[in-house]
Amino acid sequence: MSSPATAPPPPASLKRIVAASLIGTTIEWYDFFLYGSAAALVFNKLFFPGSDPLVGTLLSFLTYAVGFAARPIGALVFGHYGDRLGRKKLLVLSLLLMGGATFAIGLLPTHATIGAAAPVLLTVLRLVQGFALGGEWGGAVLLVSEHGDARRRGFWASWPQTGAPAGQLLATGVLSFLTAVLSDAAFGSWGWRIPFLLSGVLVMVGLWIRLSVDESPVFKEALAQAEARKAADAGTVEKMPLVAVLRHHWRDVLIAMGARMAENISYYVITAFILVYATTSAGVSRQTALNAVLIASAVHFAVIPAWGALSDRVGRRPVYLVGAVGIGLWMFPFFSLIDTGGFGNLILAVTVGLVLHGAMYAPQAAFFSEMFATRMRYSGASIGAQFASVAAGAPAPLIATALLADYGDSTPIALYVIAASLLTIVAVGVAKETRHRDLAEMDTDAVVTDRTARTEDAGVL
């Protein structure tokens, strides 16, 4: 029987919590993906003029990758305070930071106005975006995971994951609309700023909804237990969440990092690099490429909850492995379909790729949440996810663009994604199934383990 503190909330309350997490993550990912699309379409000309077009794109993607470098720092900071102070406070802060940075990019003068200072300021704002997103993901998925029950945790926790395709859909949709109604000159001159400035309105909506939800009951109970232990034993000093994670869950952190490799790399190749490849190598127009990503992102949004629900029935690992194996097998057909230049083939290539990606992304929220005890869960899940992004998502468009420049062919890029898939298959293959884990029982086990470790350290055992 669940205790009152950990009993699942009523359906209406849980749906409000899911909506708050989903809307917040959608806005955060909108801001983040908007930068990626703009980096592929206009930033090379506005902030890195005078370069060869492909070199300018490489430099533009380099500033894009910088945002990923800040994500582990955000994971450490937000994870630490999220495990100490609660999930809700940190989620509000992450939304404000991300929205403010994105709005500022919309006001940023270009290289033609202030010279070299323009790309420097762009990079600084990208760092703020990455820092905020590094703390956003863990808090959003935990807020839902810790409110729900184990029986349907995969389904409910997958909804914040749909914020990624929803943000992609929103960002790509706005850009697609603007490129359709504006001339290339107007879009390059001022039109590109509109999607960034819209972020200010979206953040206000997100804050209003996010402030209306309650803190995680599992976190409240774990915090109360920690305070009770400290009161009973005045000499007890609670370890920093990072220290506790590295001591008790280092293996789970490595598994999470390995699990992220194929998921992260494939996503940015499919959604960001495609805007370069399709327009430069396949002769597809910018509008056509954007429309294909737009349609595929809608399908991606729809299938993620379905994959999450399936993970509740058959387990997190089997569903994740379907995605990892599938994305590796799909890479060569993916590029072959794009090379035809046909719009239908382009849609098919991206849609199948994102459906397979969803099989990894959907169970990820519950899978990672179920690996860690409550008072180190924000830190553990965030560190595992965001440290992997530095080696995976950050350089993916950059590496893919460099491989295209060096070889002029998609084969090395396909092999790059396949290698990532193999790494993920190994990581998930050695992981334990977490589908039936009770988050409150994990906290009890963690306390016993920590007491045993402290006794051993004292030389008693």
Tab-separated table of C-alpha atoms in Angstrom, residues 9-370:
chain	number	residue	atom	x	y	z
A	9	PRO	CA	-2.715	12.256	-7.159
A	10	PRO	CA	-6.222	12.358	-8.617
A	11	PRO	CA	-6.365	12.210	-12.443
A	12	ALA	CA	-7.237	15.905	-12.807
A	13	SER	CA	-4.260	16.917	-10.664
A	14	LEU	CA	-1.881	14.621	-12.527
A	15	LYS	CA	-3.059	15.961	-15.878
A	16	ARG	CA	-2.407	19.520	-14.689
A	17	ILE	CA	1.102	18.518	-13.605
A	18	VAL	CA	1.728	16.825	-16.958
A	19	ALA	CA	0.425	19.907	-18.784
A	20	ALA	CA	2.703	22.203	-16.757
A	21	SER	CA	5.759	20.063	-17.531
A	22	LEU	CA	4.813	19.658	-21.195
A	23	ILE	CA	4.202	23.359	-21.839
A	24	GLY	CA	7.381	24.333	-20.038
A	25	THR	CA	9.539	21.829	-21.923
A	26	THR	CA	7.890	22.778	-25.214
A	27	ILE	CA	8.875	26.416	-24.701
A	28	GLU	CA	12.402	25.501	-23.632
A	29	TRP	CA	12.898	23.213	-26.635
A	30	TYR	CA	11.311	25.774	-28.949
A	31	ASP	CA	13.973	28.237	-27.837
A	32	PHE	CA	16.765	25.685	-28.177
A	33	PHE	CA	15.726	24.287	-31.560
A	34	LEU	CA	14.994	27.700	-32.961
A	35	TYR	CA	18.665	28.485	-32.578
A	36	GLY	CA	19.616	25.234	-34.341
A	37	SER	CA	17.369	25.946	-37.320
A	38	ALA	CA	18.559	29.540	-37.541
A	39	ALA	CA	22.164	28.321	-37.338
A	40	ALA	CA	21.569	26.158	-40.398
A	41	LEU	CA	19.615	28.793	-42.355
A	42	VAL	CA	20.798	32.354	-41.637
A	43	PHE	CA	23.350	32.709	-38.819
A	44	ASN	CA	26.224	31.728	-41.116
A	45	LYS	CA	25.547	34.848	-43.214
A	46	LEU	CA	24.554	37.238	-40.425
A	47	PHE	CA	27.267	36.474	-37.888
A	48	PHE	CA	30.025	34.824	-39.965
A	49	PRO	CA	30.062	36.692	-43.296
A	50	GLY	CA	32.944	36.437	-45.748
A	51	SER	CA	33.422	32.698	-45.229
A	52	ASP	CA	32.865	29.881	-47.686
A	53	PRO	CA	29.165	28.921	-47.276
A	54	LEU	CA	29.951	25.475	-45.821
A	55	VAL	CA	32.669	26.915	-43.548
A	56	GLY	CA	30.231	29.584	-42.381
A	57	THR	CA	27.740	26.841	-41.581
A	58	LEU	CA	30.421	24.991	-39.615
A	59	LEU	CA	31.153	28.127	-37.578
A	60	SER	CA	27.441	28.639	-37.034
A	61	PHE	CA	27.030	25.064	-35.803
A	62	LEU	CA	30.049	25.590	-33.540
A	63	THR	CA	28.151	28.260	-31.606
A	64	TYR	CA	25.216	25.827	-31.642
A	65	ALA	CA	27.440	23.191	-30.003
A	66	VAL	CA	28.593	25.651	-27.339
A	67	GLY	CA	25.116	25.503	-25.826
A	68	PHE	CA	25.608	21.805	-25.187
A	69	ALA	CA	28.871	22.499	-23.358
A	70	ALA	CA	26.927	24.513	-20.782
A	71	ARG	CA	24.308	21.814	-20.273
A	72	PRO	CA	26.418	19.655	-17.883
A	73	ILE	CA	27.087	22.755	-15.762
A	74	GLY	CA	23.362	23.421	-15.675
A	75	ALA	CA	22.776	19.772	-14.756
A	76	LEU	CA	25.192	20.024	-11.816
A	77	VAL	CA	23.839	23.323	-10.484
A	78	PHE	CA	20.141	22.664	-11.031
A	79	GLY	CA	20.509	19.035	-9.930
A	80	HIS	CA	22.174	20.030	-6.660
A	81	TYR	CA	19.620	22.662	-5.718
A	82	GLY	CA	16.718	20.682	-7.154
A	83	ASP	CA	17.572	17.786	-4.842
A	84	ARG	CA	17.981	20.172	-1.896
A	85	LEU	CA	15.188	22.728	-2.454
A	86	GLY	CA	12.693	20.974	-4.712
A	87	ARG	CA	11.860	20.549	-8.395
A	88	LYS	CA	9.363	23.378	-8.863
A	89	LYS	CA	11.575	26.350	-7.885
A	90	LEU	CA	14.359	25.309	-10.228
A	91	LEU	CA	11.969	24.696	-13.127
A	92	VAL	CA	10.676	28.262	-12.851
A	93	LEU	CA	14.246	29.582	-12.899
A	94	SER	CA	15.231	27.501	-15.927
A	95	LEU	CA	12.254	28.804	-17.904
A	96	LEU	CA	13.117	32.429	-17.105
A	97	LEU	CA	16.762	31.984	-18.110
A	98	MET	CA	15.993	30.215	-21.369
A	99	GLY	CA	13.253	32.620	-22.407
A	100	GLY	CA	15.303	35.688	-21.539
A	101	ALA	CA	18.307	34.501	-23.542
A	102	THR	CA	16.180	33.655	-26.573
A	103	PHE	CA	14.395	37.015	-26.488
A	104	ALA	CA	17.798	38.759	-26.292
A	105	ILE	CA	19.005	36.890	-29.403
A	106	GLY	CA	16.066	38.427	-31.260
A	107	LEU	CA	17.404	41.894	-30.364
A	108	LEU	CA	21.054	41.108	-31.096
A	109	PRO	CA	22.880	43.297	-33.655
A	110	THR	CA	24.607	41.362	-36.426
A	111	HIS	CA	28.201	41.335	-37.666
A	112	ALA	CA	27.385	44.090	-40.148
A	113	THR	CA	26.482	46.412	-37.249
A	114	ILE	CA	28.990	45.693	-34.460
A	115	GLY	CA	31.570	43.434	-36.094
A	116	ALA	CA	33.236	40.630	-34.139
A	117	ALA	CA	31.282	41.443	-30.975
A	118	ALA	CA	28.145	40.016	-32.619
A	119	PRO	CA	29.222	36.343	-32.686
A	120	VAL	CA	30.698	36.751	-29.189
A	121	LEU	CA	27.376	37.961	-27.777
A	122	LEU	CA	25.564	35.241	-29.698
A	123	THR	CA	27.820	32.637	-28.095
A	124	VAL	CA	27.245	34.034	-24.584
A	125	LEU	CA	23.473	33.873	-25.023
A	126	ARG	CA	23.792	30.349	-26.386
A	127	LEU	CA	25.695	29.409	-23.219
A	128	VAL	CA	22.815	30.726	-21.103
A	129	GLN	CA	20.373	28.671	-23.178
A	130	GLY	CA	22.431	25.522	-22.661
A	131	PHE	CA	22.810	26.150	-18.926
A	132	ALA	CA	19.040	26.527	-18.533
A	133	LEU	CA	18.204	23.474	-20.630
A	134	GLY	CA	20.700	21.400	-18.652
A	135	GLY	CA	18.517	21.914	-15.591
A	136	GLU	CA	15.129	21.852	-17.302
A	137	TRP	CA	14.930	18.272	-18.522
A	138	GLY	CA	15.614	16.505	-15.243
A	139	GLY	CA	13.208	18.618	-13.222
A	140	ALA	CA	10.365	18.387	-15.734
A	141	VAL	CA	10.416	14.606	-16.100
A	142	LEU	CA	10.907	14.061	-12.359
A	143	LEU	CA	7.958	16.255	-11.438
A	144	VAL	CA	5.713	13.938	-13.468
A	145	SER	CA	7.489	10.676	-12.558
A	146	GLU	CA	7.295	11.409	-8.839
A	147	HIS	CA	3.607	12.367	-8.950
A	148	GLY	CA	2.484	9.280	-10.839
A	149	ASP	CA	2.459	5.593	-9.894
A	150	ALA	CA	4.730	2.840	-11.174
A	151	ARG	CA	1.971	1.129	-13.184
A	152	ARG	CA	1.681	3.949	-15.781
A	153	ARG	CA	4.836	5.934	-15.087
A	154	GLY	CA	6.276	5.292	-18.556
A	155	PHE	CA	3.181	6.761	-20.221
A	156	TRP	CA	2.820	9.848	-18.033
A	157	ALA	CA	6.551	10.597	-17.899
A	158	SER	CA	6.756	10.393	-21.691
A	159	TRP	CA	4.541	13.477	-22.055
A	160	PRO	CA	7.255	15.972	-21.014
A	161	GLN	CA	9.387	14.203	-23.635
A	162	THR	CA	6.902	15.296	-26.282
A	163	GLY	CA	8.037	18.834	-25.486
A	164	ALA	CA	11.036	18.186	-27.743
A	165	PRO	CA	9.047	17.442	-30.934
A	166	ALA	CA	6.431	20.025	-29.916
A	167	GLY	CA	9.172	22.639	-29.583
A	168	GLN	CA	10.680	21.473	-32.862
A	169	LEU	CA	7.242	21.624	-34.461
A	170	LEU	CA	6.629	25.120	-33.157
A	171	ALA	CA	10.071	26.436	-34.094
A	172	THR	CA	10.065	24.840	-37.542
A	173	GLY	CA	6.463	25.879	-38.143
A	174	VAL	CA	7.156	29.532	-37.353
A	175	LEU	CA	10.286	29.522	-39.528
A	176	SER	CA	8.487	27.709	-42.331
A	177	PHE	CA	5.650	30.246	-42.276
A	178	LEU	CA	8.031	33.204	-42.301
A	179	THR	CA	10.150	31.819	-45.144
A	180	ALA	CA	6.948	31.224	-47.116
A	181	VAL	CA	5.518	34.753	-46.692
A	182	LEU	CA	8.773	36.753	-46.690
A	183	SER	CA	11.351	37.180	-49.387
A	184	ASP	CA	14.862	35.857	-48.718
A	185	ALA	CA	16.062	39.442	-48.304
A	186	ALA	CA	13.336	40.346	-45.784
A	187	PHE	CA	13.824	37.145	-43.809
A	188	GLY	CA	17.595	37.662	-43.662
A	189	SER	CA	17.236	41.311	-42.739
A	190	TRP	CA	14.605	41.245	-39.964
A	191	GLY	CA	12.211	38.310	-40.360
A	192	TRP	CA	14.493	35.856	-38.553
A	193	ARG	CA	14.121	37.932	-35.353
A	194	ILE	CA	10.361	37.369	-35.011
A	195	PRO	CA	10.494	33.747	-33.727
A	196	PHE	CA	13.060	34.717	-31.077
A	197	LEU	CA	11.001	37.670	-29.861
A	198	LEU	CA	7.894	35.472	-29.648
A	199	SER	CA	9.659	33.557	-26.894
A	200	GLY	CA	8.885	36.371	-24.453
A	201	VAL	CA	5.138	35.797	-24.834
A	202	LEU	CA	5.499	32.026	-24.581
A	203	VAL	CA	7.527	32.264	-21.367
A	204	MET	CA	4.829	34.307	-19.654
A	205	VAL	CA	2.266	31.615	-20.491
A	206	GLY	CA	4.619	28.870	-19.305
A	207	LEU	CA	5.349	30.593	-16.009
A	208	TRP	CA	1.663	31.119	-15.272
A	209	ILE	CA	0.998	27.394	-15.694
A	210	ARG	CA	4.177	26.127	-14.019
A	211	LEU	CA	3.638	28.237	-10.888
A	212	SER	CA	0.206	26.653	-10.389
A	213	VAL	CA	1.426	23.094	-9.656
A	214	ASP	CA	2.528	21.551	-6.365
A	215	GLU	CA	5.930	20.208	-5.444
A	216	SER	CA	6.540	16.473	-5.904
A	217	PRO	CA	5.021	14.481	-2.984
A	218	VAL	CA	7.849	11.942	-3.190
A	219	PHE	CA	10.369	14.747	-2.759
A	220	LYS	CA	8.418	16.217	0.174
A	221	GLU	CA	8.396	12.847	1.919
A	222	ALA	CA	12.105	12.241	1.273
A	223	LEU	CA	12.932	15.731	2.564
A	224	ALA	CA	10.865	15.140	5.721
A	225	GLN	CA	12.628	11.816	6.316
A	226	ALA	CA	16.026	13.451	5.887
A	227	GLU	CA	15.124	16.175	8.365
A	228	ALA	CA	13.875	13.555	10.832
A	229	ARG	CA	17.141	11.610	10.559
A	230	LYS	CA	19.152	14.773	11.147
A	231	ALA	CA	17.045	15.612	14.199
A	232	ALA	CA	17.475	12.081	15.602
A	233	ASP	CA	21.226	12.088	15.006
A	234	ALA	CA	22.663	15.576	15.401
A	235	GLY	CA	26.002	14.375	14.033
A	236	THR	CA	24.505	13.283	10.716
A	237	VAL	CA	25.714	15.327	7.765
A	238	GLU	CA	23.828	14.764	4.524
A	239	LYS	CA	26.108	14.215	1.574
A	240	MET	CA	25.942	16.521	-1.419
A	241	PRO	CA	23.710	14.935	-4.103
A	242	LEU	CA	26.619	14.803	-6.560
A	243	VAL	CA	28.808	12.928	-4.073
A	244	ALA	CA	25.988	10.499	-3.292
A	245	VAL	CA	25.340	9.870	-6.982
A	246	LEU	CA	28.988	9.173	-7.778
A	247	ARG	CA	29.284	6.890	-4.757
A	248	HIS	CA	26.128	4.828	-5.070
A	249	HIS	CA	25.007	5.253	-8.692
A	250	TRP	CA	28.132	5.692	-10.849
A	251	ARG	CA	27.206	2.624	-12.879
A	252	ASP	CA	23.725	4.009	-13.556
A	253	VAL	CA	25.212	7.341	-14.639
A	254	LEU	CA	27.422	5.547	-17.179
A	255	ILE	CA	24.457	3.506	-18.436
A	256	ALA	CA	22.378	6.662	-18.859
A	257	MET	CA	25.211	8.338	-20.764
A	258	GLY	CA	25.600	5.350	-23.080
A	259	ALA	CA	21.840	5.129	-23.597
A	260	ARG	CA	21.791	8.765	-24.697
A	261	MET	CA	24.382	8.406	-27.457
A	262	ALA	CA	22.254	7.003	-30.282
A	263	GLU	CA	19.170	8.921	-29.186
A	264	ASN	CA	20.932	12.276	-29.051
A	265	ILE	CA	23.162	11.949	-32.134
A	266	SER	CA	20.435	10.577	-34.397
A	267	TYR	CA	17.986	13.310	-33.390
A	268	TYR	CA	20.261	16.198	-34.307
A	269	VAL	CA	21.384	14.552	-37.530
A	270	ILE	CA	17.758	13.973	-38.536
A	271	THR	CA	16.368	17.389	-37.548
A	272	ALA	CA	19.257	19.892	-37.711
A	273	PHE	CA	21.854	18.518	-40.129
A	274	ILE	CA	19.177	17.578	-42.640
A	275	LEU	CA	18.590	21.292	-43.314
A	276	VAL	CA	22.192	21.467	-44.537
A	277	TYR	CA	22.360	18.111	-46.338
A	278	ALA	CA	19.030	18.323	-48.132
A	279	THR	CA	19.665	21.850	-49.417
A	280	THR	CA	23.330	21.467	-50.407
A	281	SER	CA	23.678	17.835	-51.527
A	282	ALA	CA	20.179	16.807	-52.579
A	283	GLY	CA	19.181	20.089	-54.201
A	284	VAL	CA	16.058	20.440	-52.056
A	285	SER	CA	14.767	23.932	-51.300
A	286	ARG	CA	14.922	25.323	-47.779
A	287	GLN	CA	11.129	25.489	-47.620
A	288	THR	CA	10.773	21.835	-48.646
A	289	ALA	CA	13.261	20.651	-46.025
A	290	LEU	CA	11.525	22.662	-43.308
A	291	ASN	CA	8.121	21.293	-44.302
A	292	ALA	CA	9.409	17.707	-44.139
A	293	VAL	CA	10.764	18.226	-40.622
A	294	LEU	CA	7.479	19.905	-39.683
A	295	ILE	CA	5.363	16.931	-40.776
A	296	ALA	CA	7.707	14.376	-39.227
A	297	SER	CA	7.786	16.267	-35.914
A	298	ALA	CA	3.986	16.049	-35.720
A	299	VAL	CA	4.181	12.266	-36.091
A	300	HIS	CA	7.027	12.163	-33.564
A	301	PHE	CA	4.857	14.013	-31.045
A	302	ALA	CA	2.041	11.498	-31.508
A	303	VAL	CA	4.097	8.303	-31.180
A	304	ILE	CA	6.088	9.190	-28.039
A	305	PRO	CA	3.199	8.572	-25.570
A	306	ALA	CA	2.437	5.316	-27.398
A	307	TRP	CA	6.032	4.126	-26.964
A	308	GLY	CA	5.875	5.241	-23.307
A	309	ALA	CA	2.711	3.223	-22.719
A	310	LEU	CA	4.314	0.188	-24.377
A	311	SER	CA	7.270	0.474	-21.985
A	312	ASP	CA	4.791	0.099	-19.109
A	313	ARG	CA	3.654	-3.219	-20.575
A	314	VAL	CA	6.871	-4.832	-21.826
A	315	GLY	CA	9.596	-2.877	-20.015
A	316	ARG	CA	11.861	0.116	-20.614
A	317	ARG	CA	14.782	-1.882	-22.041
A	318	PRO	CA	12.968	-3.756	-24.862
A	319	VAL	CA	11.369	-0.575	-26.210
A	320	TYR	CA	14.646	1.347	-25.958
A	321	LEU	CA	16.524	-1.419	-27.793
A	322	VAL	CA	13.969	-1.417	-30.630
A	323	GLY	CA	14.762	2.249	-31.194
A	324	ALA	CA	18.544	1.842	-30.945
A	325	VAL	CA	18.674	-1.095	-33.355
A	326	GLY	CA	16.128	0.469	-35.699
A	327	ILE	CA	17.866	3.828	-36.011
A	328	GLY	CA	21.148	2.116	-36.874
A	329	LEU	CA	19.496	0.045	-39.594
A	330	TRP	CA	17.627	3.068	-40.984
A	331	MET	CA	20.602	5.366	-41.620
A	332	PHE	CA	21.551	4.175	-45.106
A	333	PRO	CA	17.934	4.132	-46.368
A	334	PHE	CA	17.493	7.538	-44.700
A	335	PHE	CA	20.160	9.228	-46.828
A	336	SER	CA	19.236	7.269	-49.958
A	337	LEU	CA	15.675	8.582	-49.778
A	338	ILE	CA	16.860	12.163	-49.283
A	339	ASP	CA	19.224	11.866	-52.253
A	340	THR	CA	16.260	11.278	-54.568
A	341	GLY	CA	15.164	14.873	-53.931
A	342	GLY	CA	11.490	13.875	-53.790
A	343	PHE	CA	9.329	15.535	-51.158
A	344	GLY	CA	7.484	12.291	-50.323
A	345	ASN	CA	10.753	10.405	-49.885
A	346	LEU	CA	12.102	13.220	-47.712
A	347	ILE	CA	9.040	13.018	-45.451
A	348	LEU	CA	9.345	9.218	-45.265
A	349	ALA	CA	13.049	9.394	-44.366
A	350	VAL	CA	12.616	11.887	-41.540
A	351	THR	CA	9.350	10.431	-40.211
A	352	VAL	CA	10.625	6.863	-39.886
A	353	GLY	CA	13.816	8.180	-38.306
A	354	LEU	CA	11.887	10.151	-35.691
A	355	VAL	CA	9.481	7.283	-34.966
A	356	LEU	CA	12.478	5.062	-34.190
A	357	HIS	CA	14.044	7.859	-32.168
A	358	GLY	CA	10.811	8.052	-30.166
A	359	ALA	CA	11.245	4.432	-29.086
A	360	MET	CA	14.396	5.542	-27.255
A	361	TYR	CA	13.207	8.940	-26.131
A	362	ALA	CA	9.790	7.928	-24.749
A	363	PRO	CA	10.879	5.456	-22.022
A	364	GLN	CA	13.981	7.495	-21.199
A	365	ALA	CA	12.266	9.755	-18.658
A	366	ALA	CA	10.893	6.900	-16.538
A	367	PHE	CA	13.975	4.727	-17.137
A	368	PHE	CA	16.422	7.334	-15.841
A	369	SER	CA	14.136	8.437	-12.986
A	370	GLU	CA	13.848	4.867	-11.733
